[in-house]
Amino acid sequence: MNVYQFALQQLTKAAGVADVSPRLIERLRQPQRVIEINFPVLMDSGEEKIFTSYRVQYNNARGPYKGGIRFHPQVDLNEVKALAFWMTIKCAVADIPLGGGKGGVIVDPKKLSATELERLSRAWARAFKDFVGPDIDVPAPDVYTTPQIMSWMGEELVAAHNGDETYKATFTGKPLDDGGSEGRTEATGLGGFYVFEALAKQIKLAPGSTVAVQGFGNVGLYFARFAASAGYKVVAVSDSSGGVYNPIGLDIDKAESHKTKTGKLIGLPGSQSITNEELLLLPVDVLVPSALENQITADNADQIKAKIVVEMANGPTTPEADTILWDKKIILLPDVLANSGGVTVSYFEWLQNRKGEHWPKDRVLTELKQHIVLAFEEIYKLGQEKNIDLRTAAFVVALKRIEKATK
Ligand code: NAD
């Protein structure tokens, strides 16, 4: 079963609880539009290489499509569809006036030079020039795409529209000096931490509880940092080459500088090396998958020892694993809520660009906290009232909002 089929299973489960029309569910069973573009990029060798790119525009009932662009060798259409579907749900959970979309380019960016990466990013913007725009579809960074890449794409899109600067607002997650918002870099990790703290307060989680974070990119690094500075013991972190573990706690700043220096976490002084699979099964209180999909599955869910799973990655848990975790009374904070801080601040960036404003960081982070904690409280309350898992509760809240907008 592929990740898109998993996403549709989640929809079916929520449809059984949500009091919404079957017509809405049928509409949400497929994207409104799928775009595939194969475009050429000049490589440093002088050769031209063709790259395949997908953009899935899933649903725009609540506003322009919104979702990141992923550069990854394993991008496939079903994955992009799943991610675009989750964006539709996520923007509704966050209650921002945007729909759901997602994009991906099949490429290993680690094998490109800086100039090839820039040419690829600019070529993407030219190829998709008629399909994106501030009122049509608003992309952002995702796995292996960065603020710099958004800046190149924005510049190229403006040029492709005869210098019309309003097109700059098409991309969010831009660098600060190029129309980006204060707080966007840490927004996803921080938003997830706010949601986790709100849950910790509800269930009276002991201070100093242990945390393991899989993935040490934008999302995982910031979550780990905020958790450590709030007094939680982050005992394990990992990247694509593997993880590091110390049961008495890791120094996140040292882990970060080790990774910057050596390119990987493994070898961090004072830690023991573990695999990504081992990290998931550690005896910790809180597990935070922050890398890719399909990490907690029917094969390992039964061995998870954490009491709380905070899904900072998109789609890290399969539906079968969801059921196993629920039976084990493990509380799962679903991706569509836990990682919605990124898109919330992206929405603030889009607003600022369109109004010609620049909000101070305090305002951005205060509004982020208010937004995401409110979403958590509504979903948590519904979960308690109906005795349903928090993913299903989040979907119910979202489906009702999408139905209202559709009508
Ligand atoms: P990133 O590119 O900054 O980092 C990805 C991290 O995952 C890196 O540390 C990489 O080494 C690690 N990784 C890659 N393959 C791995 C593997 N097989 N096992 C373990 N680690 C692996 O990406 P990111 O922006 O941090 O995104 C991570 C996840 O969060 C993705 O699922 C993404 O869709 C989701 N997400 C990101 C944002 C955002 O604002 N960046 C918002 C919402 C959701």
mmCIF file of N, CA and C in Angstrom, residues 197-245:
data_model
loop_
_atom_site.group_PDB
_atom_site.id
_atom_site.type_symbol
_atom_site.label_atom_id
_atom_site.label_comp_id
_atom_site.label_asym_id
_atom_site.label_seq_id
_atom_site.Cartn_x
_atom_site.Cartn_y
_atom_site.Cartn_z
ATOM 1 N N GLU A 197 3.743 21.051 24.470
ATOM 2 C CA GLU A 197 3.640 21.638 25.825
ATOM 3 C C GLU A 197 2.192 21.707 26.304
ATOM 4 N N ALA A 198 1.298 22.036 25.368
ATOM 5 C CA ALA A 198 -0.129 22.123 25.739
ATOM 6 C C ALA A 198 -0.636 20.737 26.156
ATOM 7 N N LEU A 199 -0.190 19.707 25.451
ATOM 8 C CA LEU A 199 -0.574 18.337 25.834
ATOM 9 C C LEU A 199 0.060 17.959 27.167
ATOM 10 N N ALA A 200 1.347 18.294 27.310
ATOM 11 C CA ALA A 200 2.073 17.952 28.547
ATOM 12 C C ALA A 200 1.348 18.535 29.763
ATOM 13 N N LYS A 201 0.804 19.752 29.585
ATOM 14 C CA LYS A 201 0.070 20.407 30.667
ATOM 15 C C LYS A 201 -1.221 19.623 30.980
ATOM 16 N N GLN A 202 -1.905 19.217 29.934
ATOM 17 C CA GLN A 202 -3.163 18.463 30.118
ATOM 18 C C GLN A 202 -2.933 17.153 30.864
ATOM 19 N N ILE A 203 -1.872 16.439 30.475
ATOM 20 C CA ILE A 203 -1.682 15.097 31.060
ATOM 21 C C ILE A 203 -0.671 15.129 32.207
ATOM 22 N N LYS A 204 -0.227 16.325 32.565
ATOM 23 C CA LYS A 204 0.723 16.519 33.667
ATOM 24 C C LYS A 204 1.973 15.654 33.490
ATOM 25 N N LEU A 205 2.578 15.782 32.334
ATOM 26 C CA LEU A 205 3.823 15.051 32.039
ATOM 27 C C LEU A 205 4.938 15.565 32.956
ATOM 28 N N ALA A 206 5.725 14.644 33.502
ATOM 29 C CA ALA A 206 6.770 15.034 34.462
ATOM 30 C C ALA A 206 7.817 15.921 33.798
ATOM 31 N N PRO A 207 8.277 16.968 34.514
ATOM 32 C CA PRO A 207 9.354 17.794 33.953
ATOM 33 C C PRO A 207 10.599 16.909 33.782
ATOM 34 N N GLY A 208 11.416 17.234 32.819
ATOM 35 C CA GLY A 208 12.633 16.449 32.599
ATOM 36 C C GLY A 208 12.385 15.121 31.898
ATOM 37 N N SER A 209 11.188 14.926 31.335
ATOM 38 C CA SER A 209 10.900 13.693 30.596
ATOM 39 C C SER A 209 11.866 13.556 29.412
ATOM 40 N N THR A 210 12.067 12.308 28.969
ATOM 41 C CA THR A 210 13.056 12.072 27.908
ATOM 42 C C THR A 210 12.421 12.128 26.512
ATOM 43 N N VAL A 211 13.227 12.598 25.561
ATOM 44 C CA VAL A 211 12.738 12.842 24.196
ATOM 45 C C VAL A 211 13.739 12.265 23.185
ATOM 46 N N ALA A 212 13.237 11.594 22.155
ATOM 47 C CA ALA A 212 14.089 11.169 21.026
ATOM 48 C C ALA A 212 13.542 11.788 19.748
ATOM 49 N N VAL A 213 14.426 12.395 18.962
ATOM 50 C CA VAL A 213 14.003 13.098 17.743
ATOM 51 C C VAL A 213 14.653 12.447 16.521
ATOM 52 N N GLN A 214 13.827 11.941 15.615
ATOM 53 C CA GLN A 214 14.360 11.371 14.363
ATOM 54 C C GLN A 214 14.329 12.444 13.282
ATOM 55 N N GLY A 215 15.508 12.755 12.714
ATOM 56 C CA GLY A 215 15.586 13.827 11.703
ATOM 57 C C GLY A 215 16.139 15.068 12.378
ATOM 58 N N PHE A 216 17.168 15.655 11.793
ATOM 59 C CA PHE A 216 17.844 16.794 12.422
ATOM 60 C C PHE A 216 17.962 17.925 11.412
ATOM 61 N N GLY A 217 16.883 18.101 10.631
ATOM 62 C CA GLY A 217 16.862 19.204 9.662
ATOM 63 C C GLY A 217 16.175 20.393 10.302
ATOM 64 N N ASN A 218 15.539 21.200 9.498
ATOM 65 C CA ASN A 218 14.879 22.405 10.008
ATOM 66 C C ASN A 218 13.918 22.060 11.154
ATOM 67 N N VAL A 219 13.096 21.044 10.945
ATOM 68 C CA VAL A 219 12.032 20.742 11.902
ATOM 69 C C VAL A 219 12.585 20.071 13.164
ATOM 70 N N GLY A 220 13.333 18.989 12.968
ATOM 71 C CA GLY A 220 13.841 18.219 14.110
ATOM 72 C C GLY A 220 14.794 19.021 14.979
ATOM 73 N N LEU A 221 15.672 19.774 14.344
ATOM 74 C CA LEU A 221 16.662 20.557 15.094
ATOM 75 C C LEU A 221 15.965 21.564 16.017
ATOM 76 N N TYR A 222 15.004 22.308 15.461
ATOM 77 C CA TYR A 222 14.340 23.321 16.296
ATOM 78 C C TYR A 222 13.496 22.685 17.395
ATOM 79 N N PHE A 223 12.816 21.580 17.070
ATOM 80 C CA PHE A 223 12.035 20.921 18.126
ATOM 81 C C PHE A 223 12.984 20.509 19.258
ATOM 82 N N ALA A 224 14.109 19.890 18.883
ATOM 83 C CA ALA A 224 15.074 19.414 19.887
ATOM 84 C C ALA A 224 15.588 20.587 20.721
ATOM 85 N N ARG A 225 15.901 21.691 20.055
ATOM 86 C CA ARG A 225 16.412 22.866 20.768
ATOM 87 C C ARG A 225 15.406 23.414 21.773
ATOM 88 N N PHE A 226 14.147 23.583 21.328
ATOM 89 C CA PHE A 226 13.136 24.152 22.237
ATOM 90 C C PHE A 226 12.849 23.192 23.380
ATOM 91 N N ALA A 227 12.825 21.893 23.085
ATOM 92 C CA ALA A 227 12.556 20.909 24.148
ATOM 93 C C ALA A 227 13.686 20.947 25.179
ATOM 94 N N ALA A 228 14.932 20.973 24.684
ATOM 95 C CA ALA A 228 16.080 20.974 25.609
ATOM 96 C C ALA A 228 16.082 22.258 26.442
ATOM 97 N N SER A 229 15.788 23.393 25.795
ATOM 98 C CA SER A 229 15.876 24.620 26.597
ATOM 99 C C SER A 229 14.715 24.740 27.576
ATOM 100 N N ALA A 230 13.635 23.973 27.368
ATOM 101 C CA ALA A 230 12.532 23.987 28.344
ATOM 102 C C ALA A 230 12.768 22.963 29.460
ATOM 103 N N GLY A 231 13.899 22.251 29.412
ATOM 104 C CA GLY A 231 14.231 21.337 30.509
ATOM 105 C C GLY A 231 13.940 19.867 30.229
ATOM 106 N N TYR A 232 13.469 19.559 29.011
ATOM 107 C CA TYR A 232 13.299 18.136 28.671
ATOM 108 C C TYR A 232 14.674 17.562 28.351
ATOM 109 N N LYS A 233 14.799 16.251 28.552
ATOM 110 C CA LYS A 233 16.087 15.608 28.303
ATOM 111 C C LYS A 233 16.056 14.986 26.904
ATOM 112 N N VAL A 234 16.721 15.620 25.949
ATOM 113 C CA VAL A 234 16.760 15.059 24.588
ATOM 114 C C VAL A 234 17.901 14.040 24.563
ATOM 115 N N VAL A 235 17.541 12.764 24.519
ATOM 116 C CA VAL A 235 18.564 11.708 24.663
ATOM 117 C C VAL A 235 19.034 11.162 23.319
ATOM 118 N N ALA A 236 18.274 11.391 22.249
ATOM 119 C CA ALA A 236 18.694 10.873 20.946
ATOM 120 C C ALA A 236 18.231 11.788 19.821
ATOM 121 N N VAL A 237 19.103 11.939 18.828
ATOM 122 C CA VAL A 237 18.744 12.646 17.586
ATOM 123 C C VAL A 237 19.380 11.873 16.426
ATOM 124 N N SER A 238 18.838 12.063 15.214
ATOM 125 C CA SER A 238 19.403 11.325 14.074
ATOM 126 C C SER A 238 19.286 12.128 12.789
ATOM 127 N N ASP A 239 20.089 11.722 11.808
ATOM 128 C CA ASP A 239 19.914 12.248 10.451
ATOM 129 C C ASP A 239 19.927 11.056 9.502
ATOM 130 N N SER A 240 20.058 11.304 8.192
ATOM 131 C CA SER A 240 19.926 10.183 7.252
ATOM 132 C C SER A 240 21.053 9.155 7.409
ATOM 133 N N SER A 241 22.179 9.538 8.034
ATOM 134 C CA SER A 241 23.260 8.547 8.210
ATOM 135 C C SER A 241 23.156 7.760 9.513
ATOM 136 N N GLY A 242 22.245 8.118 10.380
ATOM 137 C CA GLY A 242 22.092 7.374 11.638
ATOM 138 C C GLY A 242 21.939 8.311 12.812
ATOM 139 N N GLY A 243 21.884 7.724 14.014
ATOM 140 C CA GLY A 243 21.588 8.548 15.174
ATOM 141 C C GLY A 243 22.636 8.465 16.268
ATOM 142 N N VAL A 244 22.496 9.372 17.242
ATOM 143 C CA VAL A 244 23.377 9.365 18.420
ATOM 144 C C VAL A 244 22.509 9.354 19.670
ATOM 145 N N TYR A 245 22.998 8.649 20.702
ATOM 146 C CA TYR A 245 22.192 8.408 21.897
ATOM 147 C C TYR A 245 23.044 8.566 23.140
#
